[in-house]
Coordinates of C-alpha atoms in Angstrom, one line a residue:
Chain A
V8 CA 67.3 -2.1 65.8
I9 CA 66.3 -5.6 64.6
I10 CA 62.9 -5.5 63.1
A11 CA 61.1 -8.9 63.0
G12 CA 57.9 -8.7 60.9
G13 CA 56.0 -10.0 57.9
S14 CA 56.4 -9.3 54.2
Y15 CA 53.0 -9.6 52.6
L16 CA 51.2 -8.7 49.4
E17 CA 48.6 -6.0 50.1
S18 CA 45.7 -4.9 47.9
C19 CA 42.8 -2.5 48.5
K20 CA 40.0 -1.7 46.1
Y21 CA 39.1 1.8 47.5
P22 CA 41.6 3.5 47.3
R23 CA 43.4 1.3 44.8
W24 CA 46.5 -0.1 46.3
E25 CA 48.6 -3.1 45.3
R26 CA 52.0 -3.4 47.0
L27 CA 54.5 -5.7 48.7
F28 CA 54.7 -4.4 52.2
G29 CA 53.6 -6.1 55.4
S30 CA 54.7 -4.7 58.8
G31 CA 58.3 -5.8 58.4
I32 CA 59.0 -4.2 55.1
R33 CA 57.0 -1.1 55.9
A34 CA 58.7 -0.5 59.3
S35 CA 62.1 -1.1 57.8
L36 CA 61.5 1.4 55.0
A37 CA 60.0 3.9 57.5
L38 CA 63.3 3.9 59.4
Q39 CA 65.6 3.9 56.3
R40 CA 66.9 7.4 57.0
L41 CA 66.6 7.5 60.8
S42 CA 68.1 4.1 61.5
P43 CA 70.0 2.9 58.4
S44 CA 71.8 0.1 60.3
S45 CA 68.5 -1.6 61.2
S46 CA 67.9 -5.0 59.8
L47 CA 64.8 -7.0 58.9
L48 CA 64.1 -10.6 59.9
T49 CA 61.2 -11.9 57.9
Y50 CA 59.5 -14.9 56.2
A51 CA 59.1 -14.7 52.4
P52 CA 57.8 -17.2 49.9
A53 CA 59.9 -18.2 46.9
L54 CA 57.4 -16.4 44.7
Y55 CA 58.5 -13.0 45.8
R56 CA 61.4 -13.5 48.1
A57 CA 63.7 -11.8 45.5
D58 CA 61.4 -8.8 45.5
V59 CA 61.5 -8.5 49.3
E60 CA 65.3 -8.7 49.2
A61 CA 65.6 -6.2 46.3
T62 CA 63.3 -3.7 48.1
L63 CA 65.3 -3.8 51.3
K64 CA 68.7 -3.9 49.6
S65 CA 67.8 -1.0 47.3
A66 CA 67.1 1.0 50.4
G67 CA 70.5 0.1 51.7
L68 CA 69.0 -2.1 54.5
D69 CA 70.0 -5.5 55.6
V70 CA 67.4 -8.3 55.3
Q71 CA 67.4 -12.0 56.3
A72 CA 64.4 -13.7 54.7
T73 CA 63.5 -17.2 55.7
E74 CA 61.7 -19.0 52.9
S75 CA 58.1 -19.9 53.5
P76 CA 56.0 -22.2 51.4
N77 CA 52.9 -20.1 50.9
S78 CA 52.2 -16.7 49.4
C79 CA 50.6 -14.4 52.0
A80 CA 48.2 -11.7 50.9
F81 CA 45.9 -9.3 52.6
R82 CA 42.9 -7.8 50.7
W83 CA 40.9 -4.8 51.8
L84 CA 37.7 -3.4 50.3
H85 CA 38.5 -0.1 51.9
P86 CA 40.9 0.5 54.8
F87 CA 38.3 -0.2 57.5
E88 CA 37.2 -3.5 55.9
L89 CA 39.7 -6.4 55.5
L90 CA 38.2 -8.9 53.1
S91 CA 40.7 -11.7 53.3
W92 CA 43.9 -12.6 55.0
P93 CA 46.4 -15.5 54.9
K94 CA 46.0 -18.6 57.1
K95 CA 48.2 -18.8 60.2
D96 CA 51.1 -21.3 60.0
R97 CA 53.6 -22.6 62.5
L98 CA 57.0 -22.4 60.8
P99 CA 60.1 -22.6 62.9
P100 CA 60.6 -19.2 64.7
L101 CA 62.9 -16.4 63.7
I102 CA 65.6 -15.5 66.2
A103 CA 65.9 -11.8 67.1
D104 CA 68.8 -11.4 69.5
A105 CA 69.9 -7.8 69.9
E106 CA 69.9 -4.8 72.3
A107 CA 66.8 -3.4 70.7
V108 CA 64.1 -5.4 68.9
L109 CA 60.8 -4.4 67.3
R110 CA 58.7 -7.5 67.0
F111 CA 55.5 -7.7 64.9
G112 CA 53.1 -10.6 65.0
M113 CA 53.4 -12.7 61.8
M114 CA 51.1 -15.2 60.0
E115 CA 53.8 -17.8 59.2
G116 CA 55.4 -18.1 62.6
S117 CA 56.8 -15.8 65.2
A118 CA 60.1 -14.2 66.3
V119 CA 61.8 -15.2 69.5
V120 CA 63.2 -12.1 71.1
S121 CA 66.1 -11.7 73.4
A122 CA 66.7 -8.0 74.0
K123 CA 67.3 -5.4 76.5
R124 CA 64.5 -3.3 75.2
A125 CA 61.7 -4.6 73.0
V126 CA 58.6 -3.2 71.4
Y127 CA 55.9 -5.7 70.6
D128 CA 53.0 -5.2 68.2
P129 CA 51.2 -8.5 68.3
Q130 CA 48.8 -7.9 65.3
N131 CA 47.1 -11.2 64.8
E132 CA 49.2 -13.1 67.4
G133 CA 47.1 -14.0 70.5
D134 CA 49.7 -15.9 72.5
G135 CA 51.3 -13.0 74.3
F136 CA 55.0 -12.0 74.3
F137 CA 56.4 -14.9 76.4
A138 CA 54.7 -17.9 74.8
N139 CA 57.4 -18.5 72.3
G140 CA 60.3 -18.0 74.8
S141 CA 60.8 -14.3 74.2
E142 CA 62.5 -12.2 76.9
A143 CA 63.5 -8.6 77.5
S144 CA 64.3 -6.3 80.3
E145 CA 62.0 -3.6 79.2
L146 CA 58.9 -4.0 77.0
V147 CA 56.3 -1.8 75.4
M148 CA 53.3 -3.4 73.8
I149 CA 51.5 -1.5 71.1
L150 CA 48.0 -2.8 70.4
S151 CA 44.6 -2.0 69.0
E152 CA 41.6 -2.6 71.1
S153 CA 40.7 -5.8 69.2
E154 CA 44.3 -7.1 69.6
L155 CA 44.2 -6.3 73.3
L156 CA 41.0 -8.3 73.7
R157 CA 42.7 -11.3 72.0
Q158 CA 45.5 -11.4 74.6
P159 CA 45.8 -14.4 76.9
G160 CA 43.7 -14.2 80.1
T161 CA 41.3 -11.5 78.7
V162 CA 37.7 -12.2 79.7
I163 CA 35.2 -11.2 77.0
D164 CA 32.0 -10.4 78.7
H165 CA 29.5 -9.2 76.1
A166 CA 27.2 -7.8 78.9
M167 CA 29.9 -5.2 79.7
K168 CA 30.3 -1.9 77.9
R169 CA 33.3 -2.0 75.5
E170 CA 35.0 0.8 77.4
A171 CA 34.8 -1.3 80.6
M172 CA 36.0 -4.4 78.9
V173 CA 39.0 -2.6 77.4
S174 CA 39.9 -1.1 80.7
Q175 CA 39.7 -4.5 82.4
A176 CA 41.8 -6.1 79.6
V177 CA 44.5 -3.4 80.1
D178 CA 44.5 -4.0 83.9
N179 CA 44.9 -7.7 83.2
L180 CA 47.8 -7.2 80.8
I181 CA 49.6 -4.9 83.1
F182 CA 49.0 -7.3 86.0
Q183 CA 50.4 -10.2 84.0
Y184 CA 53.5 -8.4 82.6
R185 CA 54.6 -5.8 85.0
G186 CA 56.4 -8.1 87.5
R187 CA 58.4 -9.7 84.7
F188 CA 60.1 -6.5 83.4
E189 CA 62.1 -3.6 84.8
F190 CA 59.7 -1.4 82.8
F191 CA 56.4 -2.3 81.1
A192 CA 53.9 -0.1 79.3
V193 CA 51.0 -0.4 76.9
L194 CA 50.2 1.9 74.0
L195 CA 46.6 1.4 73.0
K196 CA 45.6 2.6 69.5
D197 CA 42.2 3.5 68.1
K198 CA 41.3 3.3 64.4
V199 CA 41.8 6.9 63.5
G200 CA 45.2 7.8 64.8
G201 CA 44.5 8.2 68.6
V202 CA 46.7 6.5 71.2
N203 CA 46.7 6.2 75.0
V204 CA 49.7 5.3 77.1
Y205 CA 49.2 3.1 80.1
I206 CA 52.0 2.7 82.6
G207 CA 49.6 2.1 85.5
D208 CA 45.9 1.9 85.3
E209 CA 45.2 5.4 84.1
P210 CA 45.5 6.2 80.4
K211 CA 47.4 9.2 79.3
P212 CA 46.3 10.4 75.8
V213 CA 48.9 11.1 73.2
P214 CA 48.1 14.1 71.0
T215 CA 46.9 13.4 67.5
Y216 CA 48.4 15.5 64.8
A217 CA 46.6 17.0 61.7
A218 CA 47.0 15.6 58.3
E219 CA 45.4 16.5 55.0
S220 CA 44.4 12.9 54.2
F221 CA 44.4 9.6 56.1
F222 CA 45.9 6.6 54.4
K223 CA 45.2 4.0 57.1
I224 CA 46.8 0.8 55.7
G225 CA 50.1 0.3 57.5
A226 CA 49.7 3.4 59.7
G227 CA 50.1 1.2 62.8
D228 CA 53.3 -0.3 61.5
V229 CA 54.8 3.2 61.0
F230 CA 53.7 4.3 64.4
A231 CA 55.4 1.2 66.0
A232 CA 58.6 1.8 63.9
A233 CA 58.8 5.5 64.9
F234 CA 58.1 4.7 68.5
A235 CA 60.7 1.9 68.6
H236 CA 63.3 4.2 67.1
A237 CA 62.6 7.1 69.5
W238 CA 62.3 5.0 72.6
M239 CA 65.0 2.3 72.0
E240 CA 67.5 4.1 69.9
R241 CA 67.2 7.8 70.8
G242 CA 66.4 7.0 74.5
L243 CA 63.4 9.3 74.7
D244 CA 61.0 8.7 77.6
I245 CA 57.8 6.8 76.7
F246 CA 55.6 9.9 76.4
A247 CA 58.1 11.8 74.2
A248 CA 58.6 8.7 72.1
A249 CA 54.8 8.2 71.7
D250 CA 54.5 11.9 70.7
H251 CA 57.2 11.5 68.1
A252 CA 55.4 8.4 66.8
A253 CA 52.1 10.2 66.6
R254 CA 53.7 13.0 64.6
S255 CA 55.3 10.4 62.4
L256 CA 52.0 8.7 61.9
A257 CA 50.5 12.1 60.8
W258 CA 53.3 12.5 58.3
F259 CA 52.8 8.9 56.9
V260 CA 49.1 9.0 56.5
E261 CA 49.3 12.0 54.2
G262 CA 50.2 10.1 51.1
A263 CA 51.6 6.9 52.6
R264 CA 55.0 8.6 52.6
L265 CA 58.1 6.6 53.3
P266 CA 60.8 6.8 54.7
L267 CA 60.1 9.0 57.7
P268 CA 61.9 12.3 57.9
R269 CA 64.0 13.9 60.6
E270 CA 62.2 15.2 63.7
V271 CA 62.3 18.8 62.5
D272 CA 60.3 18.0 59.4
L273 CA 57.4 16.2 61.2
P274 CA 54.0 17.9 61.6
I275 CA 53.5 19.9 64.7
R276 CA 49.8 21.0 64.4
A277 CA 47.9 19.0 67.0
C278 CA 44.2 18.1 66.9
L279 CA 41.4 18.7 69.4
P280 CA 40.0 15.7 71.2
P281 CA 37.3 13.9 69.2
P282 CA 33.8 15.4 69.5
E283 CA 31.3 13.7 71.9
R284 CA 28.6 13.7 69.3
V285 CA 28.5 13.9 65.5
R286 CA 25.8 14.0 62.9
I287 CA 25.8 11.9 59.7
V288 CA 23.6 12.7 56.7
G289 CA 23.4 10.1 54.1
A290 CA 21.4 9.1 51.0
H291 CA 18.6 6.6 51.3
N292 CA 19.8 3.5 49.5
L293 CA 21.3 0.1 50.2
E294 CA 24.9 1.0 49.4
M295 CA 24.8 4.0 51.7
G296 CA 22.9 2.1 54.4
Q297 CA 25.8 -0.3 54.6
L298 CA 28.3 2.5 54.9
I299 CA 26.2 4.2 57.6
V300 CA 26.1 1.0 59.6
R301 CA 29.9 0.6 59.4
T302 CA 30.4 4.2 60.3
E303 CA 28.1 3.9 63.3
D304 CA 29.9 0.8 64.5
L305 CA 33.2 2.6 64.3
L306 CA 32.0 5.7 66.1
V307 CA 30.4 3.7 68.8
E308 CA 33.7 1.9 69.3
H309 CA 35.2 5.3 70.0
S310 CA 32.3 6.2 72.4
I311 CA 31.1 8.9 70.1
G312 CA 27.3 9.6 70.0
V313 CA 25.8 9.6 66.5
V314 CA 22.7 11.3 65.1
F315 CA 21.6 10.1 61.7
D316 CA 19.5 12.0 59.1
L317 CA 18.6 11.0 55.6
I318 CA 19.3 13.7 53.0
D319 CA 15.7 14.0 52.0
R320 CA 14.2 13.5 55.4
V321 CA 15.8 15.7 58.0
S322 CA 14.0 15.6 61.3
D323 CA 12.6 18.8 62.7
Q324 CA 14.3 18.0 66.0
A325 CA 17.7 17.2 64.4
D326 CA 20.7 18.9 66.1
T327 CA 22.1 20.4 63.0
S328 CA 24.9 22.3 64.8
L329 CA 26.9 19.1 65.4
P330 CA 30.1 18.4 63.4
T331 CA 28.5 16.8 60.3
L332 CA 29.6 14.1 57.9
I333 CA 27.8 14.1 54.6
L334 CA 27.9 10.8 52.8
L335 CA 27.2 11.3 49.0
R336 CA 26.9 8.5 46.5
E337 CA 29.1 8.0 43.4
D338 CA 26.0 9.0 41.4
S339 CA 24.4 11.6 43.7
N340 CA 22.5 14.1 41.6
I341 CA 22.6 17.9 42.0
A342 CA 19.3 18.0 43.9
E343 CA 20.7 15.5 46.4
I344 CA 23.9 17.5 46.8
Q345 CA 21.9 20.7 47.3
E346 CA 19.6 19.2 49.9
S347 CA 22.6 17.8 51.8
A348 CA 24.3 21.2 51.7
V349 CA 21.2 23.0 53.0
S350 CA 20.8 20.4 55.8
S351 CA 24.3 21.1 57.0
L352 CA 24.2 24.9 56.9
A353 CA 24.1 25.2 60.7
A354 CA 26.9 22.7 61.4
Q355 CA 30.0 23.8 63.4
R356 CA 31.9 22.2 60.6
T357 CA 31.2 19.8 57.7
V358 CA 33.1 17.0 56.1
V359 CA 31.8 15.7 52.8
Y360 CA 32.6 12.2 51.5
S361 CA 32.1 12.5 47.8
P362 CA 33.3 9.5 45.8
G363 CA 33.6 9.1 42.0
T364 CA 32.8 11.9 39.7
T365 CA 30.5 13.6 42.2
I366 CA 33.5 15.3 43.7
K367 CA 33.7 17.6 40.8
L368 CA 30.2 19.0 41.6
T369 CA 30.5 19.1 45.3
P370 CA 32.8 22.2 46.1
R371 CA 30.4 24.8 44.8
Y372 CA 27.7 23.6 47.2
F373 CA 30.0 23.3 50.2
P374 CA 32.3 26.3 50.0
S375 CA 33.7 25.9 53.5
A376 CA 33.5 22.2 54.0
R377 CA 36.3 19.7 53.8
I378 CA 35.7 17.5 50.8
T379 CA 37.3 14.1 50.1
D380 CA 36.7 11.1 47.9
D381 CA 38.4 8.9 50.5
Y382 CA 36.2 7.4 53.2
A383 CA 39.0 6.9 55.8
S384 CA 40.1 10.6 55.3
A385 CA 36.5 11.7 55.7
L386 CA 36.2 9.9 59.1
F387 CA 39.6 11.2 60.2
H388 CA 38.6 14.8 59.4
L389 CA 35.3 14.4 61.2
L390 CA 36.9 13.1 64.4
R391 CA 40.2 15.0 64.3
E392 CA 39.8 18.8 64.0
P393 CA 43.1 20.6 64.0
L394 CA 43.7 23.2 66.7
P395 CA 43.3 26.7 65.4
Chain B
M50 CA 43.8 9.7 50.5
G51 CA 41.7 9.7 47.4
G52 CA 42.4 9.8 43.8
Y53 CA 43.9 6.4 43.1
I54 CA 41.3 5.5 40.6
E55 CA 39.7 8.6 39.5
D56 CA 42.5 10.6 38.0
P57 CA 42.8 10.8 34.2
K58 CA 45.7 8.8 32.9
P59 CA 48.3 10.4 30.6
K60 CA 48.8 9.2 27.1
R61 CA 51.3 6.5 26.7
P62 CA 52.2 3.7 24.3
P63 CA 49.7 0.7 24.4
R64 CA 50.6 -1.7 27.1
R65 CA 52.5 -4.8 26.1
T66 CA 52.0 -8.1 27.9
A67 CA 51.6 -7.7 31.6
S68 CA 54.1 -9.3 33.9
G69 CA 53.7 -13.0 34.6
D70 CA 51.5 -14.1 31.8
G71 CA 54.1 -16.1 30.0
G72 CA 55.3 -13.5 27.6
D73 CA 58.7 -11.7 27.6
P74 CA 59.5 -11.3 31.4
C75 CA 60.7 -7.8 30.7
D76 CA 57.3 -6.7 29.3
L77 CA 56.5 -5.1 32.7
S78 CA 54.0 -2.5 33.4
L79 CA 52.9 -1.3 36.8
E80 CA 51.3 1.6 38.6
L81 CA 52.4 2.8 42.0
D82 CA 53.4 5.6 44.2
L83 CA 57.1 6.4 44.5
V84 CA 59.0 5.8 47.7
G85 CA 61.5 8.4 49.1
L86 CA 59.7 11.2 47.3
Q87 CA 61.6 14.4 46.7
P88 CA 58.8 16.9 47.4
D89 CA 60.5 19.9 45.7
V90 CA 60.8 17.9 42.5
S91 CA 57.5 16.1 42.7
S92 CA 55.5 19.3 43.4
G93 CA 56.7 20.7 40.1
L94 CA 55.4 17.8 38.0
T95 CA 52.1 17.7 36.2
S96 CA 49.9 14.8 35.2
G97 CA 51.2 13.3 31.9
A98 CA 54.9 14.2 32.5
I99 CA 57.3 11.5 31.4
L100 CA 60.1 10.4 33.7
R101 CA 63.1 8.3 33.0
V102 CA 63.4 5.0 34.8
V103 CA 67.0 4.6 35.9
L104 CA 69.0 1.9 37.6
V105 CA 71.4 3.4 40.1
S106 CA 74.2 1.2 41.3
L107 CA 76.2 2.5 44.2
H108 CA 78.5 0.6 46.5
G109 CA 77.0 -2.7 45.2
I110 CA 73.4 -1.5 45.9
D111 CA 71.0 -1.5 43.0
S112 CA 68.0 0.8 43.2
V113 CA 65.6 2.0 40.6
V114 CA 64.6 5.7 40.5
C115 CA 62.5 7.9 38.4
Q116 CA 64.2 11.1 37.1
T117 CA 62.9 14.1 35.2
P118 CA 64.4 14.7 31.8
A119 CA 66.7 17.3 33.5
G120 CA 68.1 14.5 35.7
Y121 CA 66.4 15.3 39.0
T122 CA 65.4 12.3 41.0
V123 CA 61.7 12.3 41.9
G124 CA 61.7 9.1 44.0
A125 CA 62.3 5.3 43.9
L126 CA 60.4 2.3 42.7
A127 CA 60.3 -0.2 45.5
A128 CA 58.0 -2.5 47.5
F129 CA 56.2 -4.3 44.7
R130 CA 56.1 -7.7 43.1
G131 CA 58.5 -7.6 40.1
L132 CA 61.2 -5.3 41.4
A133 CA 63.9 -7.9 41.2
Q134 CA 62.8 -8.6 37.6
L135 CA 62.7 -4.9 36.7
I136 CA 66.3 -4.6 38.0
N137 CA 67.4 -7.6 35.9
C138 CA 65.8 -6.2 32.8
L139 CA 67.3 -2.8 33.3
K140 CA 70.7 -4.5 33.6
K141 CA 70.1 -6.2 30.3
G142 CA 69.5 -2.8 28.7
V143 CA 65.7 -2.8 28.5
E144 CA 64.4 0.7 28.8
Y145 CA 61.3 1.9 30.7
E146 CA 59.5 5.2 31.2
A147 CA 57.2 6.4 33.9
A148 CA 54.2 8.5 33.1
V149 CA 53.0 10.7 36.0
A150 CA 49.4 10.1 36.8
L151 CA 49.3 12.4 39.9
A152 CA 51.9 14.5 41.5
S153 CA 52.0 16.7 44.6
K154 CA 54.5 17.5 47.3
T155 CA 53.3 14.4 49.2
R156 CA 52.7 11.9 46.4
C157 CA 53.8 10.9 43.0
N158 CA 51.8 8.2 41.3
V159 CA 53.3 6.8 38.1
E160 CA 52.6 4.2 35.5
V161 CA 55.7 2.4 34.4
Y162 CA 55.9 0.7 31.0
R163 CA 58.6 -0.6 28.6
V164 CA 59.7 1.5 25.7
S165 CA 62.6 -0.4 24.1
P166 CA 64.3 -2.3 22.8

């Protein structure tokens, strides 16, 4: 496989993370064991080009890094909130000519693909696969909903429900692309590890697999790499390849582990579909208010109903049996922890987000809850309950 | 995945000049998770354990790994700014250690610092 993708500095405040990855490096390292003859085409600034090359070469992988003038860095506050990203540039394209190509969108330029089979994860590119002259006999596009809505020809009608808008955008993409390939499919990702496969108009969900924690940064890169390996190199059909990628994703998010292991070592415990409604109980202050708003936005994107309660003001009518997420503060006191524990006694299951030193106090009040100091993991556990 | 900032750090020599501030370019210090983790080895480590930082050269490929005092490889140092410099410094004979901040069968977070010469 030729992998064409970026090499970027990445940093995140919560959890703390400062690495040199980007989709290209991450996908390459993900496939280090499974596809050791794969090679990376990337742009890299002089400032850290030697580090890009040293990283790939130390893994025994081939890399062709084209020098770019500017350093490219992505900064997250937490994995659901990107604070800053590099400016887009128009450097001469990279040429990816091979039987099988995994192409990621890049900030500095793009990769022109000539392949029998290609997988395209456009990321921030909104021009579509063909705009730069790329061609392939068979293509699978892997996108998030927001990336899908940036694709050419997509009509954004804010009066429409998001679900309908996404469905229309998928139809549009399939209409534009299907006639130009012997095979074309779309893999549409959500933000907490869920994926739907579209060959025609109807989505077919890919199982989500259980993980103890959810490290979201780069999870999409690993999913794409695993899918590309399974579909293009192993020749699995699209559903089997997507299932392999979903299991690989579950393996990666538990500790940001790279490279990916052999098939037999991947997780096999699937999750139930997300609940239709959840309850969130949070403290009453500004910091928590912002987190609740972000959480609500994310859940609404997933068409999940949300019921809110404040820790100290639980409504008499509250449906306390719903799967419940407790949002504690870094400095939550014992009374607050006790009140939130009492308010969730009737819940089918409880997930507690307990940051900072609060986490040391939390377990005694929530003996059967899942407790984490990582926000992304808390959401993942709320939405992805493992099958018994 | 929590725990990046809250875990207690093991005792170690005081940090020297950080990379890139105009001092000795081999005065590197960094904190990161290991790549290519060996879960059986990592799960046996505890916070504060000291690992050797070793340059492995095989068939012309240089990689930097962390090993237990008994010589078991825990994982590799890769995907960070300064890797090329770290390799150059190890080739010159500069020695580094890695203090384990957090270890499990899925993660090993270490702090790497120079020890000599």
